Coordinates of C-alpha atoms and ligand atoms in Angstrom, one line a residue:
M4 CA 182.9 89.6 152.4
Q5 CA 180.8 88.7 150.5
Q6 CA 178.8 89.9 152.5
T7 CA 179.8 93.5 152.5
I8 CA 180.2 93.1 148.6
Q9 CA 176.0 91.9 148.7
Y10 CA 175.4 94.9 150.9
I11 CA 177.0 96.9 149.0
R12 CA 174.7 95.5 146.1
T13 CA 171.5 95.6 147.5
E14 CA 172.0 99.0 149.2
L15 CA 172.7 101.0 146.2
E16 CA 170.6 99.0 142.9
G17 CA 168.3 101.6 141.4
I18 CA 170.2 104.6 142.1
Y19 CA 173.0 103.6 140.8
P20 CA 173.9 101.2 137.4
E21 CA 174.6 98.0 138.1
S22 CA 178.4 99.2 136.4
E23 CA 178.6 102.4 138.5
I24 CA 177.9 99.8 141.9
L25 CA 181.0 97.6 141.1
G26 CA 183.2 100.5 140.2
F27 CA 182.5 101.7 143.8
T28 CA 182.8 98.1 145.3
K29 CA 186.5 97.9 144.1
L30 CA 187.4 101.4 145.5
L31 CA 185.7 100.3 148.7
F32 CA 187.8 97.5 149.2
D33 CA 190.8 99.3 147.6
Q34 CA 190.6 102.5 149.9
V35 CA 188.9 101.3 153.1
L36 CA 190.6 97.7 153.4
G37 CA 193.6 98.2 151.4
F38 CA 192.4 95.1 148.9
S39 CA 193.1 95.2 145.0
Y40 CA 190.4 93.6 143.0
T41 CA 191.9 90.3 143.0
Q42 CA 192.9 90.0 146.6
M43 CA 188.7 90.5 147.3
I44 CA 187.6 87.9 145.1
L45 CA 190.1 85.7 146.4
A46 CA 189.4 86.1 150.0
K47 CA 186.3 86.0 149.3
T48 CA 185.1 84.2 152.3
R49 CA 187.1 85.8 154.9
M50 CA 185.1 88.3 157.8
L51 CA 185.9 91.2 157.5
E52 CA 186.5 93.7 160.9
Q53 CA 183.8 94.9 162.4
E54 CA 185.4 98.4 162.3
D55 CA 186.1 98.1 158.8
V56 CA 181.9 96.9 158.0
K57 CA 181.1 99.9 159.7
K58 CA 183.1 102.4 157.4
I59 CA 181.6 101.0 154.7
K60 CA 178.4 101.5 156.1
T61 CA 178.4 105.1 156.1
I62 CA 180.1 105.8 153.1
V63 CA 177.5 103.8 151.3
S64 CA 174.3 106.0 153.4
R65 CA 176.7 108.7 151.7
L66 CA 176.4 107.4 148.6
K67 CA 172.6 106.9 149.0
N68 CA 172.5 110.8 149.6
H69 CA 174.4 111.1 146.0
E70 CA 177.2 112.5 147.3
P71 CA 180.2 111.7 144.6
I72 CA 182.3 109.4 146.0
Q73 CA 185.8 111.5 145.3
Y74 CA 184.1 113.5 147.9
I75 CA 183.4 110.9 150.4
L76 CA 186.8 109.4 149.9
G77 CA 188.6 112.8 149.9
A78 CA 191.1 111.9 146.6
T79 CA 190.6 111.1 143.5
E80 CA 193.1 109.8 140.6
F81 CA 194.2 112.2 137.8
Y82 CA 196.5 111.6 134.9
G83 CA 198.6 109.0 137.1
L84 CA 198.6 111.6 140.1
Q85 CA 196.7 111.5 143.3
L86 CA 195.0 114.1 144.3
E87 CA 193.5 115.5 147.3
L88 CA 189.5 116.6 146.8
E89 CA 186.7 118.3 149.2
P90 CA 183.6 119.7 148.4
G91 CA 183.7 123.2 146.9
V92 CA 186.1 121.9 144.5
L93 CA 184.9 120.6 141.2
I94 CA 186.0 117.0 140.1
P95 CA 188.4 116.5 137.7
R96 CA 187.3 114.2 134.8
P97 CA 188.4 111.7 132.3
E98 CA 187.5 114.4 129.4
T99 CA 190.2 116.5 131.3
E100 CA 192.7 113.9 131.1
E101 CA 192.4 113.6 127.4
L102 CA 192.6 117.7 126.9
V103 CA 196.4 117.3 129.2
Q104 CA 196.7 114.4 126.6
W105 CA 196.6 116.7 123.9
V106 CA 198.9 118.9 125.6
C107 CA 201.6 116.7 126.2
Q108 CA 201.8 115.0 122.6
T109 CA 202.2 118.6 121.1
Q110 CA 205.4 120.0 120.2
L111 CA 206.6 123.5 122.6
P112 CA 209.3 124.8 123.0
K113 CA 211.9 123.8 126.0
Q114 CA 210.9 125.2 129.4
A115 CA 207.5 126.4 128.0
R116 CA 205.2 128.9 130.1
V117 CA 201.9 127.1 130.4
L118 CA 199.1 129.0 132.2
D119 CA 196.2 126.7 133.3
I120 CA 192.9 129.3 133.9
G121 CA 190.4 127.9 136.5
T122 CA 193.3 125.1 137.4
G123 CA 190.5 124.3 140.5
S124 CA 191.8 121.3 142.2
G125 CA 195.4 122.5 140.1
C126 CA 194.7 118.7 138.3
I127 CA 195.5 119.9 134.8
A128 CA 198.3 122.3 135.7
L129 CA 199.7 119.4 137.9
A130 CA 199.2 116.9 135.1
I131 CA 201.3 118.6 132.9
K132 CA 204.3 119.7 135.5
N133 CA 204.2 115.7 135.9
E134 CA 204.6 115.0 132.3
I135 CA 207.1 118.4 131.4
P136 CA 209.2 118.9 134.0
D137 CA 211.3 121.6 132.0
A138 CA 208.1 123.3 131.5
E139 CA 206.8 126.7 133.9
V140 CA 203.5 126.1 135.2
W141 CA 201.2 128.6 136.4
A142 CA 197.8 127.9 137.6
V143 CA 194.7 130.5 138.5
D144 CA 192.0 130.6 140.0
K145 CA 188.8 133.0 141.2
S146 CA 188.6 130.5 144.2
E147 CA 190.3 130.4 147.7
K148 CA 189.4 127.2 148.4
A149 CA 190.6 125.8 145.0
M150 CA 193.6 127.3 145.3
E151 CA 194.5 126.2 148.6
L152 CA 193.3 122.7 147.9
A153 CA 196.0 122.9 144.1
A154 CA 199.2 124.6 146.3
K155 CA 198.4 120.7 148.7
N156 CA 198.7 118.8 145.7
A157 CA 201.6 120.5 144.2
K158 CA 203.2 120.0 147.7
T159 CA 201.7 116.0 148.2
N160 CA 203.1 115.3 144.8
N161 CA 206.5 116.8 145.0
L162 CA 205.4 119.3 141.8
Q163 CA 206.6 122.8 141.5
L164 CA 204.0 125.4 140.1
H165 CA 203.0 129.1 140.1
F166 CA 200.3 130.0 141.7
K167 CA 198.0 133.4 141.9
Q168 CA 194.4 133.9 143.0
T169 CA 192.5 136.5 140.6
D170 CA 189.2 136.2 138.6
I171 CA 190.5 136.2 134.9
L172 CA 187.5 138.2 134.3
N173 CA 189.4 141.5 135.2
W174 CA 192.9 140.1 133.8
Q175 CA 193.4 143.5 132.4
E176 CA 193.8 144.8 136.2
E177 CA 196.7 142.3 136.5
H178 CA 200.8 141.6 135.4
W179 CA 201.1 138.4 133.4
P180 CA 204.6 137.5 131.9
Q181 CA 203.8 136.6 128.4
F182 CA 203.0 132.6 127.8
D183 CA 203.8 129.9 125.4
V184 CA 200.9 128.1 126.1
V185 CA 197.3 128.9 127.9
L186 CA 194.9 126.5 128.7
S187 CA 191.6 126.6 130.1
N188 CA 188.1 124.2 131.2
P189 CA 185.9 126.8 132.3
P190 CA 182.1 126.7 133.5
Y191 CA 180.1 125.6 130.3
V192 CA 177.3 123.8 131.2
R193 CA 174.1 126.6 130.4
E194 CA 171.8 127.3 133.1
S195 CA 169.7 125.2 131.2
E196 CA 170.8 121.9 130.4
K197 CA 170.6 121.4 134.8
A198 CA 167.8 119.5 134.0
Q199 CA 169.7 116.8 132.4
M200 CA 172.3 117.0 135.1
Q201 CA 172.6 114.0 137.7
A202 CA 171.9 114.6 141.7
N203 CA 175.0 113.7 142.5
V204 CA 176.5 117.0 141.0
L205 CA 174.2 119.0 141.2
E206 CA 173.6 119.3 144.7
H207 CA 177.5 118.2 145.7
E208 CA 179.7 119.9 143.2
P209 CA 180.4 123.6 143.3
E210 CA 178.4 125.7 140.7
L211 CA 180.9 128.2 140.5
A212 CA 183.2 125.5 138.5
L213 CA 180.2 124.5 136.2
F214 CA 177.8 126.8 135.3
V215 CA 177.4 129.9 132.5
S216 CA 174.0 132.3 132.2
D217 CA 172.2 130.6 129.1
N218 CA 173.0 134.6 128.0
D219 CA 175.9 134.5 127.2
P220 CA 177.4 131.2 127.8
L221 CA 181.0 131.6 125.8
L222 CA 182.0 134.9 128.2
F223 CA 184.6 132.8 129.9
Y224 CA 185.9 131.6 126.4
R225 CA 185.8 135.3 124.9
T226 CA 187.7 137.0 128.0
I227 CA 190.3 133.8 128.1
A228 CA 190.9 134.2 124.1
Q229 CA 191.1 138.2 124.0
F230 CA 193.7 137.4 127.8
A231 CA 195.1 134.7 124.8
K232 CA 195.5 137.6 122.5
D233 CA 197.9 139.7 124.5
H234 CA 199.7 137.5 126.3
L235 CA 200.4 134.6 124.5
K236 CA 204.1 134.6 123.0
N237 CA 203.6 134.6 118.9
G238 CA 203.0 131.0 118.0
G239 CA 202.3 130.2 121.2
L240 CA 199.1 128.0 121.7
L241 CA 195.6 128.3 123.6
F242 CA 193.5 125.3 124.5
F243 CA 190.4 125.2 125.7
E244 CA 187.8 122.2 126.9
I245 CA 184.2 122.8 125.5
N246 CA 180.5 122.4 125.5
E247 CA 179.6 119.4 122.7
S248 CA 177.0 122.4 121.8
F249 CA 179.5 124.8 120.5
G250 CA 182.2 123.4 118.6
E251 CA 181.2 126.0 115.6
E252 CA 180.9 128.8 117.3
M253 CA 184.0 128.7 119.1
V254 CA 185.5 127.8 116.1
N255 CA 184.1 131.2 115.2
L256 CA 184.9 132.8 118.6
V257 CA 189.1 132.0 118.2
K258 CA 189.0 133.1 114.4
S259 CA 187.8 136.2 114.9
L260 CA 190.3 136.8 117.2
G261 CA 192.7 136.3 114.5
F262 CA 194.1 132.4 115.7
S263 CA 194.7 130.0 113.2
S264 CA 195.4 126.5 113.6
V265 CA 192.2 125.9 114.7
E266 CA 191.4 122.4 115.6
L267 CA 188.8 120.8 117.4
R268 CA 189.1 117.0 118.9
R269 CA 186.3 114.9 120.0
D270 CA 186.6 113.1 123.4
L271 CA 186.4 109.3 124.1
E272 CA 182.5 109.7 124.0
N273 CA 182.4 111.4 120.4
K274 CA 181.5 114.9 121.6
N275 CA 183.0 117.9 120.2
R276 CA 185.6 118.6 123.4
M277 CA 188.6 120.3 122.8
L278 CA 189.7 122.9 120.9
R279 CA 193.6 124.0 120.0
C280 CA 194.5 127.3 118.3
R281 CA 197.4 129.5 117.7
K282 CA 198.4 132.8 117.9
Ligands
LIG15 N1 182.6 118.3 131.8 C1 181.8 118.7 133.3 C2 180.2 118.3 133.3 O1 179.7 118.1 132.5 C3 181.5 120.4 133.3 C4 183.0 120.9 133.2 C5 182.7 122.4 133.6 O2 182.1 123.3 133.0 N2 184.2 122.7 132.6 O3 179.5 118.7 134.5

């Protein structure tokens, strides 16, 4: 066991920071061997089965290739839910859990009808349904792959959602009910920001879910806010996850469309990351 822990460290040293390597080690032992961190430490001197060592070696070589651990394991945890994951669908981020937390801390009408736009793995919609069982939660995405995965995740977590595969940029072509809450974590990374991004994101995660053109970085926000003006009930709430560089622009955008009680929130990294406003 000790030998395998050392092997993981030596192979990944220099590619990932120390803290991340420790995180990978814990995850690998947990997912491949079913060992908790404590068990791993207590059984340090135990010999591992050849087959398990082989599995770990394969995963380590994929990690060296910057493949995200969540795609390798095909799973991740989000707001207490176990979600399946696959390439082509965005990996849920911790800052998005903070957005979910904000929604859950907000007073909503009983049986609120909630819409998550660009749901990806379904993480936001499923977490909200799990926390607020009385809510009627809708999840939409342009990507067929995402819709299929979100539906699968709903099933394995025993949660009921309403799904609709659609491109929100064409929302006027469809019929929609009125919602109490509209929320979205749309693509917000500008093409020009690619230079500062990590290989694991750039080489493995879906561009469709991440990037917007530098010429119109707020395209999705403007469109979704316009949609929300039409399809939120009076007093309904709009929540966004945002690019930290556009806090002020985002506040102005929703104000110019007539939304009130506009509030920006910072994430754990102290970056402007979320916005809430009321119709
Ligand atoms: N927070 C994500 C990232 O930086 C971006 C998510 C998004 O574009 N909606 O990788």
